[in-house]
CSV table of C-alpha atoms in Angstrom, one decimal:
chain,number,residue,atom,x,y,z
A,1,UNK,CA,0.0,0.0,0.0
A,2,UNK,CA,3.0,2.6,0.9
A,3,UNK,CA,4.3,1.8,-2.6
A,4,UNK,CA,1.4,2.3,-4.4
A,5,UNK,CA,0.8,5.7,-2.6
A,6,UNK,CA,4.1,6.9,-3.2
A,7,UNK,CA,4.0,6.6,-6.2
A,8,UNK,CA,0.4,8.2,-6.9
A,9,UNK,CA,2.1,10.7,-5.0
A,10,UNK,CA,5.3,10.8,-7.4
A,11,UNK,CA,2.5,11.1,-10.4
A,12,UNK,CA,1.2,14.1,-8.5
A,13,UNK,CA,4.6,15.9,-8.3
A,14,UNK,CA,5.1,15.0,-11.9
A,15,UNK,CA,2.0,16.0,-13.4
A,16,UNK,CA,2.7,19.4,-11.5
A,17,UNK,CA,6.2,19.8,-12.6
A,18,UNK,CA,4.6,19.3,-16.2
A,19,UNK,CA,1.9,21.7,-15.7
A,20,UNK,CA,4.6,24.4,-13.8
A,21,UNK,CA,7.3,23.9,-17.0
A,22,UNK,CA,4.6,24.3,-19.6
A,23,UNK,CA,2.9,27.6,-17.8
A,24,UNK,CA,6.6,28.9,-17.8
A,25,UNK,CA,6.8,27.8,-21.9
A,26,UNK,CA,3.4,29.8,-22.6
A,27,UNK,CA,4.0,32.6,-21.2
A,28,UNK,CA,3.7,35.9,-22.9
A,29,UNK,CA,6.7,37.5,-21.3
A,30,UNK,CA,10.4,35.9,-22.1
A,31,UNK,CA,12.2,33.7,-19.3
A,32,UNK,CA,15.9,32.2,-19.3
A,33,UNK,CA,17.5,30.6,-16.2
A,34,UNK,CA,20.8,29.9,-15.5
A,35,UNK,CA,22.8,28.5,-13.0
A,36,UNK,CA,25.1,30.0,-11.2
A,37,UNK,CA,27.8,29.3,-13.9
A,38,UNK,CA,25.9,31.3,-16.1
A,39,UNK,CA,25.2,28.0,-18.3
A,40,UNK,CA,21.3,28.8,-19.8
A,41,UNK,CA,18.9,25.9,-18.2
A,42,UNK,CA,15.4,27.2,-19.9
A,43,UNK,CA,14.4,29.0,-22.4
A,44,UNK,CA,10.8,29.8,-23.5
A,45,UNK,CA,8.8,30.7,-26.8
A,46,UNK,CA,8.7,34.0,-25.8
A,47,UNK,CA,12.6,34.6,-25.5
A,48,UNK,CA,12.8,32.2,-28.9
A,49,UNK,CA,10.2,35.1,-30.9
A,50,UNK,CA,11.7,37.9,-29.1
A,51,UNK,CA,15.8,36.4,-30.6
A,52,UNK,CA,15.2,34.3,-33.1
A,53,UNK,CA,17.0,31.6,-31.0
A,54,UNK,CA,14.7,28.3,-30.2
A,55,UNK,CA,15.8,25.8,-27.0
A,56,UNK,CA,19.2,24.7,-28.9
A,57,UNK,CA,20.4,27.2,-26.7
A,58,UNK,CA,19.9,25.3,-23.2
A,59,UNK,CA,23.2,24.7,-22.3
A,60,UNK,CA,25.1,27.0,-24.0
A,61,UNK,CA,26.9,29.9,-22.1
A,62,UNK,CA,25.2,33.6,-21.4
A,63,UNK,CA,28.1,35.0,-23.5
A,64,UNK,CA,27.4,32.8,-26.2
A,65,UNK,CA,24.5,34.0,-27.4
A,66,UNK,CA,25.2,35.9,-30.6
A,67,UNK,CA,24.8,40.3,-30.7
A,68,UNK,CA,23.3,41.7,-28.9
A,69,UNK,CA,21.8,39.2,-26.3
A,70,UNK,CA,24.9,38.0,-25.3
A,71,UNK,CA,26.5,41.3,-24.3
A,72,UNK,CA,22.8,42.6,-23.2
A,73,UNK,CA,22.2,39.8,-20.9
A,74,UNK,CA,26.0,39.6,-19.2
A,75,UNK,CA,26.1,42.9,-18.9
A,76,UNK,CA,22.8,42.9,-16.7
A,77,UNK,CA,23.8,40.1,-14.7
A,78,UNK,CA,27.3,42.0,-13.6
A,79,UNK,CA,25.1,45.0,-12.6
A,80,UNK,CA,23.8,45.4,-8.9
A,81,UNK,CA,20.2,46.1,-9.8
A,82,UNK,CA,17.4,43.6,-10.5
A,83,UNK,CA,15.8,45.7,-13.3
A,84,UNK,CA,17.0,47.6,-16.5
A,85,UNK,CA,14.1,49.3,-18.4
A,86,UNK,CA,14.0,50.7,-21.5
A,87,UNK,CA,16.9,48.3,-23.2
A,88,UNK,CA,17.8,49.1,-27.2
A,89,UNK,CA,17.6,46.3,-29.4
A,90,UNK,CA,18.7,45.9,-33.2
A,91,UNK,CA,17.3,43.0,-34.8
A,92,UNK,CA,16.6,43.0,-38.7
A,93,UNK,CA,17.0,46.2,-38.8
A,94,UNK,CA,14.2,46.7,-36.5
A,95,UNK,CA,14.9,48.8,-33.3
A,96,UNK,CA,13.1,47.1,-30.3
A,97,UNK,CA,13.2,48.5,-26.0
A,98,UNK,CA,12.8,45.5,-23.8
A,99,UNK,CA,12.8,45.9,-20.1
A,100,UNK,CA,15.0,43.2,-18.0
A,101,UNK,CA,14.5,42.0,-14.7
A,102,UNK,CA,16.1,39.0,-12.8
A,103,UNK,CA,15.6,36.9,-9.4
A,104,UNK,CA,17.8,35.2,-7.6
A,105,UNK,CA,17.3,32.0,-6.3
A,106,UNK,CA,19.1,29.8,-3.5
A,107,UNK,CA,22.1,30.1,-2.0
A,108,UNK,CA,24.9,32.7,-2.6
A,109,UNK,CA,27.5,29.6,-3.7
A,110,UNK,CA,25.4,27.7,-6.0
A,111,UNK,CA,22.5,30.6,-7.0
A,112,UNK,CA,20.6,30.4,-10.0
A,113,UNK,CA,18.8,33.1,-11.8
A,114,UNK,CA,15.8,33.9,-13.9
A,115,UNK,CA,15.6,36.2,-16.1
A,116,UNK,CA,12.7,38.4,-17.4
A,117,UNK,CA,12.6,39.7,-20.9
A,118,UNK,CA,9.6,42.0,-21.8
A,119,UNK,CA,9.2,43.8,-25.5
A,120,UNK,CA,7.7,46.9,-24.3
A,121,UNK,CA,8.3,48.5,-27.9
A,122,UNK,CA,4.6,48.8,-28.6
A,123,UNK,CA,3.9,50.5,-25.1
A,124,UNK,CA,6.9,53.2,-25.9
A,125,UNK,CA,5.7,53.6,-29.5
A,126,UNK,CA,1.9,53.9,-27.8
A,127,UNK,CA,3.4,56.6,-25.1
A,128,UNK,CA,4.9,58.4,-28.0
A,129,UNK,CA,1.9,58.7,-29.7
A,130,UNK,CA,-0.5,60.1,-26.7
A,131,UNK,CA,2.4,62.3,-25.9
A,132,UNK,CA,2.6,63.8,-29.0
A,133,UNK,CA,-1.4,64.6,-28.9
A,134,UNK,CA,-0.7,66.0,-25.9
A,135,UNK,CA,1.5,68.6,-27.3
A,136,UNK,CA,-0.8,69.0,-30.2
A,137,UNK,CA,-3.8,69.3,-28.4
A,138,UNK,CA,-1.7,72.2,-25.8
A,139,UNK,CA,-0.6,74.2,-29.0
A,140,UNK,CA,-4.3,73.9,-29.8
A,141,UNK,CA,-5.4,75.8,-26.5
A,142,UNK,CA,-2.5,78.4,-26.9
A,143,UNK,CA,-3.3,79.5,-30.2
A,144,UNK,CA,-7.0,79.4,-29.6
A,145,UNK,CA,-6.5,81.8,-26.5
A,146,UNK,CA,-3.9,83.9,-28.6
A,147,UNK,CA,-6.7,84.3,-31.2
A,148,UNK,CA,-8.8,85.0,-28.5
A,149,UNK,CA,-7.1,87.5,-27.0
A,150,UNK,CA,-6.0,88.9,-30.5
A,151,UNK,CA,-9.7,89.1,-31.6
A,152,UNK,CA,-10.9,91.0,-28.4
A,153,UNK,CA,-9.1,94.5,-29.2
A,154,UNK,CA,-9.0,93.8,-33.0
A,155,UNK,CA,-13.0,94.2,-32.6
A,156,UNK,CA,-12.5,97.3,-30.4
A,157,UNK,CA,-10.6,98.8,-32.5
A,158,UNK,CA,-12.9,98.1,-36.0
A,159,UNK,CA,-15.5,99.5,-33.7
A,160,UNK,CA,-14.0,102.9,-33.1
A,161,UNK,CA,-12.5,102.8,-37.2
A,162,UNK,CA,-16.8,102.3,-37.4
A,163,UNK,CA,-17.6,105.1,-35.1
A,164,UNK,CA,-14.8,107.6,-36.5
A,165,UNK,CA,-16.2,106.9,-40.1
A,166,UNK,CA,-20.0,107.8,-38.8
A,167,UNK,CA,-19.3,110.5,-36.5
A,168,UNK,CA,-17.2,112.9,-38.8
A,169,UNK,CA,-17.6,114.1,-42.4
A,170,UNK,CA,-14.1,114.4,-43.4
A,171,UNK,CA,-12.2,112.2,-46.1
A,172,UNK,CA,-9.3,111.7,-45.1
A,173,UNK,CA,-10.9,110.5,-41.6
A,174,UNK,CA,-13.2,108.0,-44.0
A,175,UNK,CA,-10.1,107.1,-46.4
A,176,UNK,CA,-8.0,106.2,-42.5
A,177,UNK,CA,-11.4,104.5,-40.7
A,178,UNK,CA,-11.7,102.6,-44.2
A,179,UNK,CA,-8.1,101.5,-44.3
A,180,UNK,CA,-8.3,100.8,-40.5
A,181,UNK,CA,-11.6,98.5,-41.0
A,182,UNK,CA,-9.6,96.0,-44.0
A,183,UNK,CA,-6.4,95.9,-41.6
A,184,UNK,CA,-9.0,95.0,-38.9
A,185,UNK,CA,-10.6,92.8,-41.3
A,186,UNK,CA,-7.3,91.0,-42.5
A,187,UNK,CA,-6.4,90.6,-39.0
A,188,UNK,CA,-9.7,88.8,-38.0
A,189,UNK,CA,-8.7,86.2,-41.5
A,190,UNK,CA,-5.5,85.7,-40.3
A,191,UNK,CA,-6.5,84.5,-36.8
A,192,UNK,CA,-9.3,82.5,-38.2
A,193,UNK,CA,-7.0,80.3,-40.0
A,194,UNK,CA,-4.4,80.1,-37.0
């Protein structure tokens, strides 16, 4: 009976192992570990889209890894932090920003790590975007007050060109209020199309 329990037991573990290495496989987000030698032990699809590199790679050395994601990944595991953000990387020609993290696992001696690799070049180009309607939509409200403010005295002053032309039968006074009323007038175009 021990045996047989054991090894339903044994199932169990494997069956969760499966399910646990398969989870870490699918996962939208790219993960490598290594050991403390810095010899890669997993690799997932994501990490294989995100370099072009499939599992062959499990067992190969960090510094293996052809440009960039050798000297990338080295140089973030001889750094002190746990995160890099904002990463450049060329890769067909095509510049990408990936965000690094890593955790550390066991003991000092023998600690293995994982690493995190997340394509956040969508998210940047997305930021771009939104902050670039931003700044549109500000230079929108500045020129619409400018035009405002612009329009307030332009009409002020059309109204007195109006009132000098009605109030006085002299013309030169109606030559100036005319002259006054097409600058006002030309004025009142311009700010419309700002």
């Amino acid at each position: 009976r021990d045996g047989s329990r054991l090894s339903g037991a044994a199932a169990e573990l494997d069956a969760l192992r499966r399910f646990h290495r398969q989870t870490l496989h699918e996962l939208p987000i790219g993960v490598c570990s290594i050991d403390a030698q810095q010899t890669i032990m997993g690799w997932n699809r994501a990490m294989t889209e995100m370099t072009g590199f499939n599992d062959e790679v499990i067992g190969w050395q960090l510094s293996d890894l052809p440009v960039p994601w050798g000297a990338l990944l080295n140089r973030f595991m001889e750094q002190h932090e746990h995160q890099l953000y904002r990463q450049t990387v060329e890769r067909y020609g095509r510049r990408y920003l990936v965000n690094l993290q890593r955790a550390s696992l066991g003991d000092p001696e023998q600690q293995q790590h994982v690493l995190v690799v997340e394509d956040v070049t969508q998210v940047a180009e997305l930021e771009m975007q939104v902050s670039h309607q931003d700044r549109l939509a500000a230079i929108g409200r500045l020129v619409a007050g400018v035009a405002h403010e612009i329009g307030n005295p332009v009409t002020g002053i059309a109204g007195l060109a109006q009132n000098l032309e009605a109030d006085f039968d002299d013309p030169e006074i109606h030559e100036a209020s005319t002259q006054i009323l097409e600058q006002t007038q030309r004025i009142r175009h311009i700010v419309s199309a700002l």
